[in-house]
mmCIF file of C-alpha atoms in Angstrom:
data_model
loop_
_atom_site.group_PDB
_atom_site.id
_atom_site.type_symbol
_atom_site.label_atom_id
_atom_site.label_comp_id
_atom_site.label_asym_id
_atom_site.label_seq_id
_atom_site.Cartn_x
_atom_site.Cartn_y
_atom_site.Cartn_z
ATOM 1 C CA MET A 1 7.490 -19.681 17.399
ATOM 2 C CA GLU A 2 3.834 -18.918 17.173
ATOM 3 C CA GLU A 3 2.568 -16.225 14.904
ATOM 4 C CA GLU A 4 1.083 -14.199 17.526
ATOM 5 C CA THR A 5 4.555 -14.073 19.462
ATOM 6 C CA LYS A 6 6.374 -13.375 16.519
ATOM 7 C CA GLU A 7 4.200 -10.248 15.933
ATOM 8 C CA TYR A 8 4.475 -8.990 19.654
ATOM 9 C CA ILE A 9 8.395 -9.230 19.303
ATOM 10 C CA ALA A 10 8.305 -6.964 16.089
ATOM 11 C CA ARG A 11 5.864 -4.580 17.734
ATOM 12 C CA ILE A 12 8.412 -4.246 20.787
ATOM 13 C CA VAL A 13 11.454 -3.911 18.143
ATOM 14 C CA THR A 14 9.582 -1.295 16.352
ATOM 15 C CA GLU A 15 8.749 0.765 19.316
ATOM 16 C CA VAL A 16 12.366 0.644 20.644
ATOM 17 C CA LEU A 17 13.611 1.630 17.116
ATOM 18 C CA CYS A 18 11.008 4.582 16.886
ATOM 19 C CA LYS A 19 12.110 5.866 20.291
ATOM 20 C CA LYS A 20 15.574 5.598 19.438
ATOM 21 C CA GLY A 21 15.093 7.467 15.946
ATOM 22 C CA HIS A 22 13.134 10.103 17.674
ATOM 23 C CA ASP A 23 16.191 10.810 20.136
ATOM 24 C CA LYS A 24 18.221 11.347 17.203
ATOM 25 C CA LYS A 25 15.726 13.769 15.503
ATOM 26 C CA ALA A 26 14.657 11.136 13.338
ATOM 27 C CA TYR A 27 11.524 9.107 13.635
ATOM 28 C CA MET A 28 12.233 5.418 12.553
ATOM 29 C CA VAL A 29 9.104 3.790 10.515
ATOM 30 C CA PRO A 30 9.140 0.053 9.477
ATOM 31 C CA ILE A 31 8.335 -0.777 5.667
ATOM 32 C CA GLY A 32 5.911 -2.968 4.390
ATOM 33 C CA ILE A 33 5.905 -4.116 0.740
ATOM 34 C CA SER A 34 2.554 -3.605 -1.281
ATOM 35 C CA ALA A 35 2.088 -6.119 -3.975
ATOM 36 C CA ARG A 36 -0.531 -5.818 -6.894
ATOM 37 C CA HIS A 37 -4.027 -5.996 -5.808
ATOM 38 C CA VAL A 38 -7.683 -4.731 -6.581
ATOM 39 C CA HIS A 39 -10.237 -2.729 -4.867
ATOM 40 C CA LEU A 40 -14.094 -3.572 -5.742
ATOM 41 C CA THR A 41 -17.432 -1.782 -5.527
ATOM 42 C CA GLN A 42 -19.864 -4.408 -4.261
ATOM 43 C CA GLU A 43 -21.579 -3.756 -7.859
ATOM 44 C CA HIS A 44 -18.394 -5.037 -9.625
ATOM 45 C CA VAL A 45 -18.051 -7.869 -6.901
ATOM 46 C CA GLU A 46 -21.229 -9.206 -8.067
ATOM 47 C CA ILE A 47 -20.552 -8.791 -11.812
ATOM 48 C CA LEU A 48 -17.195 -10.571 -11.364
ATOM 49 C CA PHE A 49 -18.108 -13.480 -9.009
ATOM 50 C CA GLY A 50 -21.858 -13.597 -9.229
ATOM 51 C CA LYS A 51 -25.323 -12.087 -8.092
ATOM 52 C CA GLY A 52 -25.231 -11.563 -4.082
ATOM 53 C CA TYR A 53 -21.891 -12.447 -3.722
ATOM 54 C CA GLU A 54 -19.710 -11.361 -0.796
ATOM 55 C CA LEU A 55 -15.995 -11.127 -0.343
ATOM 56 C CA THR A 56 -14.366 -13.843 1.906
ATOM 57 C CA LYS A 57 -11.739 -12.926 4.293
ATOM 58 C CA LYS A 58 -8.092 -14.515 3.856
ATOM 59 C CA LYS A 59 -6.281 -12.189 6.066
ATOM 60 C CA ASP A 60 -6.729 -9.013 8.257
ATOM 61 C CA LEU A 61 -4.842 -5.921 7.271
ATOM 62 C CA MET A 62 -4.613 -2.582 8.945
ATOM 63 C CA GLY A 63 -7.372 0.192 8.937
ATOM 64 C CA GLY A 64 -9.925 -2.369 8.878
ATOM 65 C CA GLN A 65 -8.978 -3.766 5.426
ATOM 66 C CA PHE A 66 -8.498 -7.480 4.727
ATOM 67 C CA ALA A 67 -6.840 -9.580 2.016
ATOM 68 C CA ALA A 68 -9.784 -11.712 0.102
ATOM 69 C CA ASN A 69 -9.704 -15.173 -0.951
ATOM 70 C CA GLU A 70 -11.050 -13.896 -4.269
ATOM 71 C CA GLN A 71 -8.669 -13.159 -7.347
ATOM 72 C CA VAL A 72 -9.172 -11.821 -10.732
ATOM 73 C CA THR A 73 -7.259 -11.446 -13.930
ATOM 74 C CA ILE A 74 -6.631 -8.082 -15.305
ATOM 75 C CA VAL A 75 -6.170 -7.134 -18.833
ATOM 76 C CA GLY A 76 -4.635 -4.212 -20.568
ATOM 77 C CA THR A 77 -5.788 -2.196 -23.749
ATOM 78 C CA LYS A 78 -3.229 -4.498 -25.725
ATOM 79 C CA LEU A 79 -5.035 -7.461 -24.216
ATOM 80 C CA ARG A 80 -1.878 -8.606 -22.233
ATOM 81 C CA ALA A 81 -3.025 -10.198 -18.853
ATOM 82 C CA ILE A 82 -1.844 -10.502 -15.579
ATOM 83 C CA GLU A 83 -3.684 -13.474 -13.676
ATOM 84 C CA ASN A 84 -4.127 -14.260 -9.988
ATOM 85 C CA ILE A 85 -4.713 -10.182 -8.827
ATOM 86 C CA ARG A 86 -5.657 -10.568 -5.113
ATOM 87 C CA VAL A 87 -8.809 -8.553 -4.123
ATOM 88 C CA LEU A 88 -8.721 -6.286 -1.146
ATOM 89 C CA GLY A 89 -11.856 -5.760 1.119
ATOM 90 C CA PRO A 90 -14.059 -4.429 2.276
ATOM 91 C CA VAL A 91 -15.714 -3.082 -0.799
ATOM 92 C CA ARG A 92 -15.316 0.541 -1.760
ATOM 93 C CA LYS A 93 -17.344 3.408 -3.411
ATOM 94 C CA GLN A 94 -15.036 3.213 -6.570
ATOM 95 C CA SER A 95 -13.071 0.493 -8.134
ATOM 96 C CA GLN A 96 -9.284 0.571 -8.791
ATOM 97 C CA VAL A 97 -6.319 -1.761 -9.717
ATOM 98 C CA GLU A 98 -3.081 -0.742 -8.140
ATOM 99 C CA ILE A 99 -0.054 -2.216 -9.748
ATOM 100 C CA SER A 100 3.803 -1.335 -10.249
ATOM 101 C CA LYS A 101 5.533 0.061 -13.195
ATOM 102 C CA THR A 102 6.981 -3.379 -14.140
ATOM 103 C CA ASP A 103 3.368 -4.413 -14.242
ATOM 104 C CA SER A 104 2.848 -1.638 -16.616
ATOM 105 C CA TYR A 105 4.926 -2.960 -18.842
ATOM 106 C CA LYS A 106 3.678 -6.377 -18.896
ATOM 107 C CA LEU A 107 0.355 -4.908 -19.804
ATOM 108 C CA GLY A 108 1.631 -2.815 -22.418
ATOM 109 C CA ILE A 109 -0.227 0.301 -20.698
ATOM 110 C CA GLY A 110 1.016 3.715 -19.300
ATOM 111 C CA VAL A 111 -0.062 4.001 -15.673
ATOM 112 C CA PRO A 112 0.063 7.355 -13.556
ATOM 113 C CA VAL A 113 1.103 7.785 -9.806
ATOM 114 C CA ARG A 114 -1.973 8.439 -8.004
ATOM 115 C CA GLU A 115 -2.929 8.508 -4.158
ATOM 116 C CA SER A 116 -5.134 5.552 -3.613
ATOM 117 C CA GLY A 117 -8.847 6.500 -4.279
ATOM 118 C CA ASP A 118 -7.947 8.973 -6.616
ATOM 119 C CA VAL A 119 -8.812 7.490 -10.113
ATOM 120 C CA ALA A 120 -9.395 10.453 -12.055
ATOM 121 C CA GLY A 121 -6.878 10.054 -14.949
ATOM 122 C CA ALA A 122 -5.868 6.742 -14.113
ATOM 123 C CA ALA A 123 -5.600 4.159 -16.867
ATOM 124 C CA PRO A 124 -8.200 1.934 -18.430
ATOM 125 C CA ILE A 125 -8.071 -1.551 -17.373
ATOM 126 C CA ALA A 126 -10.362 -4.697 -17.769
ATOM 127 C CA LEU A 127 -11.035 -7.026 -14.811
ATOM 128 C CA VAL A 128 -12.009 -10.885 -15.489
ATOM 129 C CA GLY A 129 -13.585 -12.955 -12.851
ATOM 130 C CA PRO A 130 -15.174 -16.402 -13.042
ATOM 131 C CA LYS A 131 -18.711 -14.613 -13.680
ATOM 132 C CA GLY A 132 -18.209 -11.586 -15.835
ATOM 133 C CA THR A 133 -16.117 -8.794 -16.719
ATOM 134 C CA VAL A 134 -15.606 -5.120 -15.729
ATOM 135 C CA TYR A 135 -14.253 -2.459 -17.592
ATOM 136 C CA LEU A 136 -12.614 0.575 -15.882
ATOM 137 C CA GLN A 137 -12.059 3.711 -17.861
ATOM 138 C CA GLU A 138 -10.551 5.088 -15.242
ATOM 139 C CA GLY A 139 -9.079 2.734 -12.834
ATOM 140 C CA CYS A 140 -5.393 1.305 -12.911
ATOM 141 C CA MET A 141 -2.678 3.220 -11.068
ATOM 142 C CA ILE A 142 0.845 3.052 -9.593
ATOM 143 C CA ALA A 143 0.090 3.962 -5.791
ATOM 144 C CA LYS A 144 2.001 6.867 -4.261
ATOM 145 C CA ARG A 145 4.346 5.803 -1.432
ATOM 146 C CA HIS A 146 3.002 6.888 1.803
ATOM 147 C CA VAL A 147 3.323 6.172 5.690
ATOM 148 C CA HIS A 148 0.354 4.972 7.458
ATOM 149 C CA MET A 149 0.174 6.629 10.951
ATOM 150 C CA SER A 150 -2.248 6.944 13.786
ATOM 151 C CA PRO A 151 -2.726 10.229 15.396
ATOM 152 C CA GLU A 152 -0.297 9.460 18.222
ATOM 153 C CA ASP A 153 2.197 8.325 15.822
ATOM 154 C CA ALA A 154 1.979 11.587 13.736
ATOM 155 C CA LYS A 155 2.134 13.693 17.011
ATOM 156 C CA ALA A 156 5.375 11.929 18.018
ATOM 157 C CA ALA A 157 6.782 12.319 14.417
ATOM 158 C CA GLY A 158 5.696 16.155 14.030
ATOM 159 C CA GLN A 159 3.372 15.197 11.192
ATOM 160 C CA LYS A 160 0.045 15.696 10.111
ATOM 161 C CA ASP A 161 -2.237 14.108 7.370
ATOM 162 C CA LYS A 162 -1.184 14.932 3.884
ATOM 163 C CA ASP A 163 2.314 16.182 4.732
ATOM 164 C CA ILE A 164 4.864 15.263 2.172
ATOM 165 C CA VAL A 165 8.502 13.884 3.660
ATOM 166 C CA SER A 166 11.419 11.704 2.431
ATOM 167 C CA VAL A 167 12.614 8.744 3.988
ATOM 168 C CA LYS A 168 15.983 7.273 4.032
ATOM 169 C CA VAL A 169 17.015 3.597 4.325
ATOM 170 C CA GLU A 170 20.478 2.881 5.571
ATOM 171 C CA ASN A 171 21.152 -0.354 3.947
ATOM 172 C CA GLU A 172 23.858 -1.419 1.387
ATOM 173 C CA ARG A 173 21.972 0.706 -1.413
ATOM 174 C CA GLY A 174 21.511 3.900 0.605
ATOM 175 C CA THR A 175 18.316 4.828 -0.684
ATOM 176 C CA ILE A 176 16.097 8.260 -0.063
ATOM 177 C CA PHE A 177 12.378 7.978 -1.032
ATOM 178 C CA ASN A 178 11.231 11.350 -1.655
ATOM 179 C CA HIS A 179 7.611 12.453 -1.986
ATOM 180 C CA VAL A 180 6.287 10.150 0.545
ATOM 181 C CA GLN A 181 2.834 11.112 1.683
ATOM 182 C CA ILE A 182 1.801 11.032 5.388
ATOM 183 C CA ARG A 183 -1.850 9.395 5.831
ATOM 184 C CA VAL A 184 -3.110 9.550 9.296
ATOM 185 C CA ASP A 185 -6.214 7.727 10.566
ATOM 186 C CA GLU A 186 -7.050 5.982 13.989
ATOM 187 C CA SER A 187 -7.074 2.642 12.513
ATOM 188 C CA PHE A 188 -3.537 2.879 11.201
ATOM 189 C CA THR A 189 -0.482 0.873 12.388
ATOM 190 C CA LEU A 190 2.858 2.810 11.865
ATOM 191 C CA GLU A 191 4.270 1.596 8.350
ATOM 192 C CA MET A 192 5.472 2.911 5.129
ATOM 193 C CA HIS A 193 4.203 1.460 1.985
ATOM 194 C CA ILE A 194 6.046 0.997 -1.229
ATOM 195 C CA ASP A 195 5.565 -1.423 -4.430
ATOM 196 C CA ALA A 196 7.760 -4.437 -5.234
ATOM 197 C CA ASP A 197 9.660 -2.340 -7.887
ATOM 198 C CA GLU A 198 10.892 0.143 -5.162
ATOM 199 C CA ALA A 199 11.770 -2.458 -2.588
ATOM 200 C CA ASN A 200 13.560 -4.477 -5.089
ATOM 201 C CA GLY A 201 15.355 -1.590 -6.489
ATOM 202 C CA ALA A 202 16.585 -0.535 -3.026
ATOM 203 C CA GLY A 203 17.274 -3.866 -1.434
ATOM 204 C CA ILE A 204 14.459 -3.825 1.066
ATOM 205 C CA GLN A 205 12.567 -6.616 2.248
ATOM 206 C CA SER A 206 9.398 -6.087 4.669
ATOM 207 C CA GLY A 207 10.105 -5.113 8.109
ATOM 208 C CA ASP A 208 13.378 -2.943 6.981
ATOM 209 C CA MET A 209 13.357 0.147 8.879
ATOM 210 C CA GLY A 210 13.676 3.776 7.215
ATOM 211 C CA TYR A 211 13.546 7.189 9.007
ATOM 212 C CA LEU A 212 11.669 10.468 8.217
ATOM 213 C CA MET A 213 14.211 13.099 7.300
ATOM 214 C CA PRO A 214 14.114 16.334 8.815
ATOM 215 C CA VAL A 215 12.457 18.895 6.625
ATOM 216 C CA GLU A 216 13.810 22.264 6.471
ATOM 217 C CA GLY A 217 12.152 24.807 8.627
ATOM 218 C CA LYS A 218 10.286 21.999 10.437
ATOM 219 C CA GLU A 219 11.652 20.019 13.654
ATOM 220 C CA ALA A 220 11.832 16.380 13.250
#
């Protein structure tokens, strides 16, 4: 089956499940697993890969982002390293590294949970590329779990940007994810993002479904 056909079927299934969940006073969301990755400024791209260098696209992602072909090595303060960390484009105003708790143990560093883009107080980390090295005094974080929504999705779910919800997954592990942030943008496709640790602990694979739990005092 061609990839476009698979994606079309997945969208149809998601729409049906979301409508079904909404009828039950719950809103269904597909779940995506976010692997460790790096966001870079153009300045840091050029330090790591060479003067005038631009990121090259490997795969399109939601919100105008893309997985780049470029990869870097990250090094913690105890000189422990993890290689082949994917760079995501396009370039940003601030560089940051998003990893899991397990990755932080491998690196031997303490890493806070942060919303993507909020690097204040994030852990120090070094990035090594083929042409140079960048040191971030504040840049390494564990991304806060969140749900991407378009404005239409948010309206249907009764949510708005920055709302905090819980998401329940009814599988053999029966997990409830609390402190999940709603992120709304015209470019977003409906999807909850968790990291590999959270997915493995809850027995979740990409494409599994969860539903927003009704918040007390607020209609589902």
